[in-house]
JSON list of C-alpha atoms in Angstrom, two decimals:
[
{"chain": "A", "resi": 29, "resn": "UNK", "atom": "CA", "xyz": [-25.48, 55.56, -6.51]},
{"chain": "A", "resi": 30, "resn": "UNK", "atom": "CA", "xyz": [-25.96, 51.58, -5.32]},
{"chain": "A", "resi": 31, "resn": "UNK", "atom": "CA", "xyz": [-29.15, 49.45, -6.07]},
{"chain": "A", "resi": 32, "resn": "UNK", "atom": "CA", "xyz": [-30.79, 49.24, -3.03]},
{"chain": "A", "resi": 33, "resn": "UNK", "atom": "CA", "xyz": [-33.67, 46.79, -4.75]},
{"chain": "A", "resi": 34, "resn": "UNK", "atom": "CA", "xyz": [-34.30, 43.64, -2.78]},
{"chain": "A", "resi": 35, "resn": "UNK", "atom": "CA", "xyz": [-33.08, 40.53, -5.33]},
{"chain": "A", "resi": 36, "resn": "UNK", "atom": "CA", "xyz": [-36.04, 38.06, -6.20]},
{"chain": "A", "resi": 37, "resn": "UNK", "atom": "CA", "xyz": [-35.95, 34.51, -4.41]},
{"chain": "A", "resi": 38, "resn": "UNK", "atom": "CA", "xyz": [-34.87, 31.93, -7.08]},
{"chain": "A", "resi": 39, "resn": "UNK", "atom": "CA", "xyz": [-37.73, 30.51, -9.20]},
{"chain": "A", "resi": 40, "resn": "UNK", "atom": "CA", "xyz": [-38.85, 27.21, -8.08]},
{"chain": "A", "resi": 41, "resn": "UNK", "atom": "CA", "xyz": [-38.06, 27.44, -3.86]},
{"chain": "A", "resi": 42, "resn": "UNK", "atom": "CA", "xyz": [-40.77, 29.35, -1.81]},
{"chain": "A", "resi": 43, "resn": "UNK", "atom": "CA", "xyz": [-39.16, 31.26, 1.37]},
{"chain": "A", "resi": 44, "resn": "UNK", "atom": "CA", "xyz": [-39.44, 29.40, 4.83]},
{"chain": "A", "resi": 45, "resn": "UNK", "atom": "CA", "xyz": [-42.81, 30.24, 6.61]},
{"chain": "A", "resi": 46, "resn": "UNK", "atom": "CA", "xyz": [-42.55, 30.78, 10.32]},
{"chain": "A", "resi": 47, "resn": "UNK", "atom": "CA", "xyz": [-46.09, 30.90, 12.82]},
{"chain": "A", "resi": 48, "resn": "UNK", "atom": "CA", "xyz": [-46.21, 33.99, 14.69]},
{"chain": "A", "resi": 49, "resn": "UNK", "atom": "CA", "xyz": [-49.22, 33.77, 16.72]},
{"chain": "A", "resi": 50, "resn": "UNK", "atom": "CA", "xyz": [-52.43, 31.17, 17.13]},
{"chain": "A", "resi": 51, "resn": "UNK", "atom": "CA", "xyz": [-55.60, 31.65, 18.68]},
{"chain": "A", "resi": 52, "resn": "UNK", "atom": "CA", "xyz": [-58.51, 29.90, 19.65]},
{"chain": "A", "resi": 53, "resn": "UNK", "atom": "CA", "xyz": [-62.22, 31.18, 20.54]},
{"chain": "A", "resi": 54, "resn": "UNK", "atom": "CA", "xyz": [-64.96, 28.75, 22.02]},
{"chain": "A", "resi": 55, "resn": "UNK", "atom": "CA", "xyz": [-67.82, 30.02, 22.91]},
{"chain": "A", "resi": 56, "resn": "UNK", "atom": "CA", "xyz": [-70.41, 27.73, 25.85]},
{"chain": "A", "resi": 57, "resn": "UNK", "atom": "CA", "xyz": [-73.66, 29.40, 26.66]},
{"chain": "A", "resi": 58, "resn": "UNK", "atom": "CA", "xyz": [-72.66, 31.79, 29.20]},
{"chain": "A", "resi": 59, "resn": "UNK", "atom": "CA", "xyz": [-68.84, 31.45, 28.83]},
{"chain": "A", "resi": 60, "resn": "UNK", "atom": "CA", "xyz": [-65.96, 32.30, 26.19]},
{"chain": "A", "resi": 61, "resn": "UNK", "atom": "CA", "xyz": [-62.66, 30.70, 26.14]},
{"chain": "A", "resi": 62, "resn": "UNK", "atom": "CA", "xyz": [-59.97, 32.71, 24.59]},
{"chain": "A", "resi": 63, "resn": "UNK", "atom": "CA", "xyz": [-56.17, 31.14, 24.35]},
{"chain": "A", "resi": 64, "resn": "UNK", "atom": "CA", "xyz": [-53.41, 32.57, 22.25]},
{"chain": "A", "resi": 65, "resn": "UNK", "atom": "CA", "xyz": [-50.16, 31.11, 21.44]},
{"chain": "A", "resi": 66, "resn": "UNK", "atom": "CA", "xyz": [-47.16, 32.73, 20.45]},
{"chain": "A", "resi": 67, "resn": "UNK", "atom": "CA", "xyz": [-43.01, 31.94, 20.85]},
{"chain": "A", "resi": 68, "resn": "UNK", "atom": "CA", "xyz": [-42.94, 34.10, 24.32]},
{"chain": "A", "resi": 69, "resn": "UNK", "atom": "CA", "xyz": [-45.80, 31.20, 25.62]},
{"chain": "A", "resi": 70, "resn": "UNK", "atom": "CA", "xyz": [-49.33, 30.52, 26.08]},
{"chain": "A", "resi": 71, "resn": "UNK", "atom": "CA", "xyz": [-51.84, 33.05, 27.60]},
{"chain": "A", "resi": 72, "resn": "UNK", "atom": "CA", "xyz": [-55.98, 32.08, 27.79]},
{"chain": "A", "resi": 73, "resn": "UNK", "atom": "CA", "xyz": [-59.23, 33.72, 29.72]},
{"chain": "A", "resi": 74, "resn": "UNK", "atom": "CA", "xyz": [-62.23, 32.29, 30.40]},
{"chain": "A", "resi": 75, "resn": "UNK", "atom": "CA", "xyz": [-65.03, 35.56, 30.36]},
{"chain": "A", "resi": 76, "resn": "UNK", "atom": "CA", "xyz": [-69.10, 35.39, 30.79]},
{"chain": "A", "resi": 77, "resn": "UNK", "atom": "CA", "xyz": [-70.78, 35.53, 28.14]},
{"chain": "A", "resi": 78, "resn": "UNK", "atom": "CA", "xyz": [-71.96, 39.53, 27.35]},
{"chain": "A", "resi": 79, "resn": "UNK", "atom": "CA", "xyz": [-75.69, 38.95, 25.19]},
{"chain": "A", "resi": 80, "resn": "UNK", "atom": "CA", "xyz": [-75.41, 40.27, 22.04]}
]
């Protein structure tokens, strides 16, 4: 049976990292702003704040 284990990365190097998504939520009196950034694009919403 073949060895299917993943080889360890060489010491002293780190694998490259990618940002998958980034976001922001900002709350101010009366509204909430939400922004999400992905590789596909940017989306955002502004909503009335809810009472907590």
